[in-house]
Short mmCIF file of C-alpha atoms in Angstrom, two decimals:
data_model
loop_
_atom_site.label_atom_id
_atom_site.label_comp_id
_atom_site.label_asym_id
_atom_site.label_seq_id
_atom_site.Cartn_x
_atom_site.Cartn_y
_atom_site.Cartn_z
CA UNK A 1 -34.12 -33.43 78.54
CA UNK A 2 -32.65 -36.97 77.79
CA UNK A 3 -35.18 -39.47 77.76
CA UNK A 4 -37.24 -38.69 74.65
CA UNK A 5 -39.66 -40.95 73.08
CA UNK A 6 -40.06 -41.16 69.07
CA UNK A 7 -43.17 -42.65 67.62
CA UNK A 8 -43.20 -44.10 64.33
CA UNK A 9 -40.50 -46.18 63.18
CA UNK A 10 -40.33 -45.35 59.40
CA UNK A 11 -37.49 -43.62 57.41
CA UNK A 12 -38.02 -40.22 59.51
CA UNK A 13 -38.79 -41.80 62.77
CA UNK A 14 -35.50 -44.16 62.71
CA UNK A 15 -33.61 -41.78 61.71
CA UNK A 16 -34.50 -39.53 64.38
CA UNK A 17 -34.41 -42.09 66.61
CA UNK A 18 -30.41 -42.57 65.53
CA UNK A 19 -29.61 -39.28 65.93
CA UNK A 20 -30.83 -38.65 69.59
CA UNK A 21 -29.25 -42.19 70.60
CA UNK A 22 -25.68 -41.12 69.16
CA UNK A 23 -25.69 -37.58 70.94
CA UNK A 24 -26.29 -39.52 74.46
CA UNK A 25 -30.16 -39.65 74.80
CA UNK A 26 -32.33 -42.50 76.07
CA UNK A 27 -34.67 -43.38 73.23
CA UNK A 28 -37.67 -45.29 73.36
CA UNK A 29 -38.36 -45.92 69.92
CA UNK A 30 -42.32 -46.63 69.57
CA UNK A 31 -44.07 -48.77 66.26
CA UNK A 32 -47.48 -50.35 66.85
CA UNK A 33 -46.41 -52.27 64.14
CA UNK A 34 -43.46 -54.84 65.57
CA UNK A 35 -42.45 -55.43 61.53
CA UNK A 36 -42.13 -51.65 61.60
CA UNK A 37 -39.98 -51.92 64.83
CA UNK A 38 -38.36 -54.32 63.42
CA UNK A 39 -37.31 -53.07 60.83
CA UNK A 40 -36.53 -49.72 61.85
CA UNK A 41 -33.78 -51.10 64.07
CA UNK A 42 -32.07 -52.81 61.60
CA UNK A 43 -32.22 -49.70 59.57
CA UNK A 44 -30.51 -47.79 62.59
CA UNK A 45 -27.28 -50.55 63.02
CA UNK A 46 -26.83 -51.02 58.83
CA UNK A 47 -26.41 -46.88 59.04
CA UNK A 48 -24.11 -47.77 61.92
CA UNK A 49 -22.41 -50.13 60.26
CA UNK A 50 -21.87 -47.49 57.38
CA UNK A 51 -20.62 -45.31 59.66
CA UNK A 52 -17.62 -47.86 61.41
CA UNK A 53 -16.64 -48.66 58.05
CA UNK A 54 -15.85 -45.29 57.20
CA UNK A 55 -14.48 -44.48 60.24
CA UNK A 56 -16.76 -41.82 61.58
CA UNK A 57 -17.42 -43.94 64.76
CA UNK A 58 -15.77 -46.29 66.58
CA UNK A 59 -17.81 -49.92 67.28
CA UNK A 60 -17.99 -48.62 71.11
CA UNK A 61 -19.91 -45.61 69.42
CA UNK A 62 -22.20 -47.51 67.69
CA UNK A 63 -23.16 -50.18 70.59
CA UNK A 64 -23.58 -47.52 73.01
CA UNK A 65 -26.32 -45.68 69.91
CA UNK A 66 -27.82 -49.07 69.66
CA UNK A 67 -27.76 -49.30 73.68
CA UNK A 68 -29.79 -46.03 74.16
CA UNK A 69 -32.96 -47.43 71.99
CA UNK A 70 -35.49 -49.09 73.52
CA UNK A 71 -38.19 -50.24 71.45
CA UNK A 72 -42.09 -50.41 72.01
CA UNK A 73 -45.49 -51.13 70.73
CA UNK A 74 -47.49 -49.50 72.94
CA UNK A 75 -47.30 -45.90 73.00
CA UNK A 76 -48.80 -45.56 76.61
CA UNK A 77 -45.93 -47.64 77.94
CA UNK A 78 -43.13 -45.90 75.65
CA UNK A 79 -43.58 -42.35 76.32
CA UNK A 80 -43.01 -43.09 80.33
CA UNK A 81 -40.45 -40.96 81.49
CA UNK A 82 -40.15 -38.99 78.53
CA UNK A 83 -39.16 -35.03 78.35
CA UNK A 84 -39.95 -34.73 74.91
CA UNK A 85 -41.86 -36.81 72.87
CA UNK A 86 -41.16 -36.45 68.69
CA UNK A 87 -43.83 -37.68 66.78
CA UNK A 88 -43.01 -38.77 63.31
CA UNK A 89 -45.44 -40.95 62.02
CA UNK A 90 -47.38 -40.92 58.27
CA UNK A 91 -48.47 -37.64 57.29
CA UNK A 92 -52.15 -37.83 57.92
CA UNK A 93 -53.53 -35.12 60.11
CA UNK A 94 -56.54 -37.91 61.51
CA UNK A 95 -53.77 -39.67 62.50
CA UNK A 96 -51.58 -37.19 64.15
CA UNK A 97 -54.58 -35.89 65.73
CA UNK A 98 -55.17 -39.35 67.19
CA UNK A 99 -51.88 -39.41 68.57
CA UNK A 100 -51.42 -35.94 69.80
CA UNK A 101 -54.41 -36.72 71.91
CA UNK A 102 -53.26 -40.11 73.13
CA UNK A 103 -50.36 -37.92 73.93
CA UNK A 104 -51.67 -35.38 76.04
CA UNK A 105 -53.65 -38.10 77.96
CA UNK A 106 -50.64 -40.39 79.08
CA UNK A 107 -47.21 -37.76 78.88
CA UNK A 108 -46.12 -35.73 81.71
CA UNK A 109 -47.51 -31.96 82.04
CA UNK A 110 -43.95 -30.74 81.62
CA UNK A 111 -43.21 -32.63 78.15
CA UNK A 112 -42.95 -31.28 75.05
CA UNK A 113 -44.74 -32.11 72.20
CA UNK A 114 -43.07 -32.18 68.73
CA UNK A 115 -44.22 -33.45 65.81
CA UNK A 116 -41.86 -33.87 62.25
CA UNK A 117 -44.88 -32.94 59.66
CA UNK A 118 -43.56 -31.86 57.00
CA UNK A 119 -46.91 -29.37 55.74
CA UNK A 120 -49.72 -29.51 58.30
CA UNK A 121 -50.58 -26.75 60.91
CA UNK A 122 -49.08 -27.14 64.36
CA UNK A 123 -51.54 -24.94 65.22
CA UNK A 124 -54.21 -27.49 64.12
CA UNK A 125 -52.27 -30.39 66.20
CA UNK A 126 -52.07 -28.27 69.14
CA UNK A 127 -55.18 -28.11 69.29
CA UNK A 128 -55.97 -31.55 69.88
CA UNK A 129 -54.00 -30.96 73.44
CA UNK A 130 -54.49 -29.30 76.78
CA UNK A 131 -51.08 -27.47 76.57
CA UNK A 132 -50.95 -26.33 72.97
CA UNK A 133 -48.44 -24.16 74.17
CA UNK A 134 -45.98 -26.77 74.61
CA UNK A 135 -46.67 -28.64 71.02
CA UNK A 136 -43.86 -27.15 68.05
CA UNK A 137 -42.64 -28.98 65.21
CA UNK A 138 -39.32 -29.90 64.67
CA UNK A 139 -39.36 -30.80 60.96
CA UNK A 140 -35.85 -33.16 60.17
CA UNK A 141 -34.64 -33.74 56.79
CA UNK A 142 -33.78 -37.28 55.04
CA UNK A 143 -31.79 -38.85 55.92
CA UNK A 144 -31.40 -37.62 59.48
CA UNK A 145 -28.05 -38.85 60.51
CA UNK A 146 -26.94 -36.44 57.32
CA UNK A 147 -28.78 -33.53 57.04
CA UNK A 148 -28.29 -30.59 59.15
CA UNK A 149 -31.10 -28.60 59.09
CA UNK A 150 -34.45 -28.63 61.28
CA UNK A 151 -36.86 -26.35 60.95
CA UNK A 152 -38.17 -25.72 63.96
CA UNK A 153 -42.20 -24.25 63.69
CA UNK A 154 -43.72 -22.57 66.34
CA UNK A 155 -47.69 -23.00 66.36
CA UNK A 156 -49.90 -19.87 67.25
CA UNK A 157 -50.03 -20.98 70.94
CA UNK A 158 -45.96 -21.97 71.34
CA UNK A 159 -44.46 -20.19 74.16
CA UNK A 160 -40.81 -18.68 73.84
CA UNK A 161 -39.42 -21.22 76.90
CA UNK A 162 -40.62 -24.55 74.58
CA UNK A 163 -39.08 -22.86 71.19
CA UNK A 164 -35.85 -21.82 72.82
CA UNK A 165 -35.57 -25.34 74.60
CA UNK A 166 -35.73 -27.16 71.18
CA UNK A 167 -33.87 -24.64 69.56
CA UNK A 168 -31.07 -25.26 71.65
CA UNK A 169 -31.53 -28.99 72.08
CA UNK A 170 -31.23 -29.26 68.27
CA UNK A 171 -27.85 -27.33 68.06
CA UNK A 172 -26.71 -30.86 70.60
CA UNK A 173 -27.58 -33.04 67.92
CA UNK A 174 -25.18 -31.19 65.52
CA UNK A 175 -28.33 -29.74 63.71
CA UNK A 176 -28.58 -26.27 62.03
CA UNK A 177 -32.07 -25.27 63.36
CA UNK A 178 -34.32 -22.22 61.93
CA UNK A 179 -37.06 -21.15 63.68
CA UNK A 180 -40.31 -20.60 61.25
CA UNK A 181 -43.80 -20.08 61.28
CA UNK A 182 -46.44 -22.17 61.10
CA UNK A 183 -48.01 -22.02 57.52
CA UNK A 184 -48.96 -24.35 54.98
CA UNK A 185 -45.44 -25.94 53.67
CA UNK A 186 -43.50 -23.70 56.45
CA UNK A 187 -40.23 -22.90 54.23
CA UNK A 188 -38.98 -25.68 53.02
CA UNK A 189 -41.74 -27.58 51.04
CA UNK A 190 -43.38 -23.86 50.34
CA UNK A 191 -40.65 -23.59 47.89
CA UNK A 192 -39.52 -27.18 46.91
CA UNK A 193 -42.68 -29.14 46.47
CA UNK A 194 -43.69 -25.80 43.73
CA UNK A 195 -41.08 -26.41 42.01
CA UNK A 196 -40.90 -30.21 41.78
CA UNK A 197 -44.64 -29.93 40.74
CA UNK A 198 -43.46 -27.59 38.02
CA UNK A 199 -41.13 -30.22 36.99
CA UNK A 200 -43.89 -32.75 36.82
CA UNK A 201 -45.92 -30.03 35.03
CA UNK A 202 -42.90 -29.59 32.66
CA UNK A 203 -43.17 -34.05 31.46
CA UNK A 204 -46.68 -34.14 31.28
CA UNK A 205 -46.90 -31.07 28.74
CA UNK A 206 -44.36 -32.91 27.04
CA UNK A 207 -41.44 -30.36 27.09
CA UNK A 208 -38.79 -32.59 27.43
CA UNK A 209 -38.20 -36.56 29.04
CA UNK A 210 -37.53 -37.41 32.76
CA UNK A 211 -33.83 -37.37 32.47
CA UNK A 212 -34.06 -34.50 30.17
CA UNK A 213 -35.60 -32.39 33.04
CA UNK A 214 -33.00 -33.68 35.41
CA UNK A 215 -29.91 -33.11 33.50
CA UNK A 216 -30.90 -29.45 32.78
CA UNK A 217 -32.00 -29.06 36.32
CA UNK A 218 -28.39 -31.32 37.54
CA UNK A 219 -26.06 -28.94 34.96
CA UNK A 220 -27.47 -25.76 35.11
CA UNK A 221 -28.63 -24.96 38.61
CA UNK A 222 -26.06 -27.38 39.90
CA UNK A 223 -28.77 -29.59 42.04
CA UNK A 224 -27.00 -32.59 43.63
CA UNK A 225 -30.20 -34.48 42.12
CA UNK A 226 -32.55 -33.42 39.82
CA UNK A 227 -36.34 -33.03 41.03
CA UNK A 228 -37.99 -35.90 39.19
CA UNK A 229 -35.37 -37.83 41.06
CA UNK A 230 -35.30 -36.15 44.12
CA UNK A 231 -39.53 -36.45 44.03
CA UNK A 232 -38.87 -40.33 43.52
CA UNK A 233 -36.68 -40.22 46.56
CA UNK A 234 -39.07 -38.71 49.02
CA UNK A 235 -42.16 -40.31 48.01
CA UNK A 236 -44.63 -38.90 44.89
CA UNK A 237 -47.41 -39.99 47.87
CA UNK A 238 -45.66 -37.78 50.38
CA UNK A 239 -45.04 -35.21 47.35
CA UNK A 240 -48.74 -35.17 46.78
CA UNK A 241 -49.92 -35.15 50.27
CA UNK A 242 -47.84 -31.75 51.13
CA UNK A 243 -49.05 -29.87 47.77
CA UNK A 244 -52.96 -30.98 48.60
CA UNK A 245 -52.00 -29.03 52.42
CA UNK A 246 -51.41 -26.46 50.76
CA UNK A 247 -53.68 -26.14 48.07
CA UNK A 248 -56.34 -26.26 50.73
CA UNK A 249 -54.64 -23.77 52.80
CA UNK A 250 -53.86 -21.46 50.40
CA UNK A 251 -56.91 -21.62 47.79
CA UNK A 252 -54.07 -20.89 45.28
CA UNK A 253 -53.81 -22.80 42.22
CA UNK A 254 -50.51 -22.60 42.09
CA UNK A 255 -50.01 -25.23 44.80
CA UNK A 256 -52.72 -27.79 42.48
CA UNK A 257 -51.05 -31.10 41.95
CA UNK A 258 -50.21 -32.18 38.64
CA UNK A 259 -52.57 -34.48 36.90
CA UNK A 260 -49.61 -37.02 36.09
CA UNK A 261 -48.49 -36.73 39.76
CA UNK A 262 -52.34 -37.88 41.14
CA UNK A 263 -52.45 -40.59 38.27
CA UNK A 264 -49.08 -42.21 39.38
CA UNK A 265 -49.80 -42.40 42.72
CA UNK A 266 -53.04 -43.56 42.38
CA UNK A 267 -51.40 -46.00 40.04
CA UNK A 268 -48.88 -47.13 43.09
CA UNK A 269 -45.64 -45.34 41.46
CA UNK A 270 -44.50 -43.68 44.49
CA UNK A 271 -40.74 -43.81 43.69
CA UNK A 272 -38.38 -45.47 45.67
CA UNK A 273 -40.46 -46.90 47.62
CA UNK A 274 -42.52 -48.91 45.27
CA UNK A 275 -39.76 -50.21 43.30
CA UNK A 276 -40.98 -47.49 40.29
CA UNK A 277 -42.11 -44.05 40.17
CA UNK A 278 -40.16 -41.08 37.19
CA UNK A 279 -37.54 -43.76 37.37
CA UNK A 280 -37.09 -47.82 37.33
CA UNK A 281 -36.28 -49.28 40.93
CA UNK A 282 -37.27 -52.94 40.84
CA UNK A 283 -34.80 -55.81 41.11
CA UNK A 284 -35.06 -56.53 37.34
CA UNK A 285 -33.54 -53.27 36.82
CA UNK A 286 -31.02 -53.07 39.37
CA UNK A 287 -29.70 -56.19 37.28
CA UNK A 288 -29.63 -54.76 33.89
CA UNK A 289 -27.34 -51.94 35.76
CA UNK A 290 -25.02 -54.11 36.91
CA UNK A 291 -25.11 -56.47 33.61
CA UNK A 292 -24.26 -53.21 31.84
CA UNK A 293 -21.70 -52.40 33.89
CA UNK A 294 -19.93 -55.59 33.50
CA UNK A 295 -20.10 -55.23 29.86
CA UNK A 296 -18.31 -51.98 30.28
#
């Protein structure tokens, strides 16, 4: 189990990629987009980088991570060889569907299939296999490198050999994992993307302001960010993908998206990654931050 294959090279599927490659693995990193690629990469040696500076690694560390990752386009061509394949690419369940079948086509009858969704049924991508018993989800958290926990999700047709393999393969890549089951939102997003929704709920009915929410959220609970923020930070698209799973999983209004959350992505706010979303990202602002500091 050392030559695994990642496809998608995005925030998830770099840093997934970064964490195999430092715990030893051969890593073929696979984008059909080469900017994607691209760009992935130099996401992967800049985190590096961070990591030499503070002396976490050595630079013989972080040329022999860079060493193990192999990039590709073609997904045929980059899952060759490969134990276990990790798909992490946008959550959209056509898409993973596309993929999971591509997969089951081209991989070896022995690999197994993971994919890092973050809401949808592994069940439902299992299906789109011949082996749904050797399709799980291993759900990482951002950023990768960091975060400790994976949940690990077991579909309805999972056997016990595939959950205990990732289980312990996790636990070499200095991960916490906990083993779940597969319903809308697993555990994690069951409980945070409610209550980041809530806080969404809480602006638009005009109880208090964005950093209002925060603060109270920041002091009192004693949340390293608070969930406007944190929203901002994964995506409001991604935020608003995971609570329309569940919604239609559930039938329970509870899980209904916020008006002000569907406006704002519809309007392009999706946090961080649009340069604007509960708070202001763009360049202008990042200025005006350090002006101000100056003045200080």
């Amino acid at each position: 189990m050392k030559n695994v294959a990642v496809i998608g090279a995005g925030t998830m599927g770099n840093g997934i990629a970064h964490s195999f490659a430092q715990n030893g693995f051969k890593v073929h990193l696979i984008d059909v987009n080469r900017d994607n690629l691209k760009k992935g990469i130099q996401t992967i040696a800049s985190n590096l980088d961070r990591m030499v500076a503070k002396e976490k690694i050595t630079e013989q560390q972080k040329q022999d991570t860079l060493n193990n990752i192999t990039p590709f386009t073609s997904i045929k061509e980059g899952i060759d060889y490969a134990t276990l394949v990790v798909e992490a690419a946008t959550e959209n369940l056509d898409l993973k569907l596309k993929i999971f079948k591509e997969l089951d086509e081209f991989c070896s009858s022995s690999a197994i299939l993971a994919t890092n969704t973050s809401s949808i049924s592994i069940t439902q991508i299992a299906a789109a296999t011949s082996k749904p018993e050797r399709v799980i989800g291993m759900h990482f958290m951002n950023p990768v490198p960091i975060m400790k926990l994976v949940e690990i999700i077991r579909g309805y047709n999972t056997s016990d050999v595939v959950t205990k393999t990732i289980m312990e393969l996790s636990k070499t890549l200095g991960k916490d994992p906990v083993e779940v089951n597969d319903y809308p939102g697993f555990v994690a997003n069951r409980i945070l993307m409610p209550m980041l929704n809530e806080s969404v709920e809480t602006l638009y009915n005009g109880v208090a302001g964005v950093l209002e929410i925060d603060t109270v959220m920041k002091l009192g609970m004693a949340h390293p960010m608070g969930p406007l923020q944190l929203a901002d930070f994964i995506g409001l698209d991604v935020c608003l993908s995971i609570l329309n799973v569940m919604y239609d999983g559930f039938k329970n209004p509870k899980y209904a998206p916020c008006p002000l959350l569907v406006n704002m992505v519809r309007a392009g706010k999706l946090g961080v990654k649009s340069g604007e979303g509960f708070y202001d990202y763009s360049e202008s602002r990042k200025a005006e931050k350090v002006a101000q500091q100056f003045l200080k």
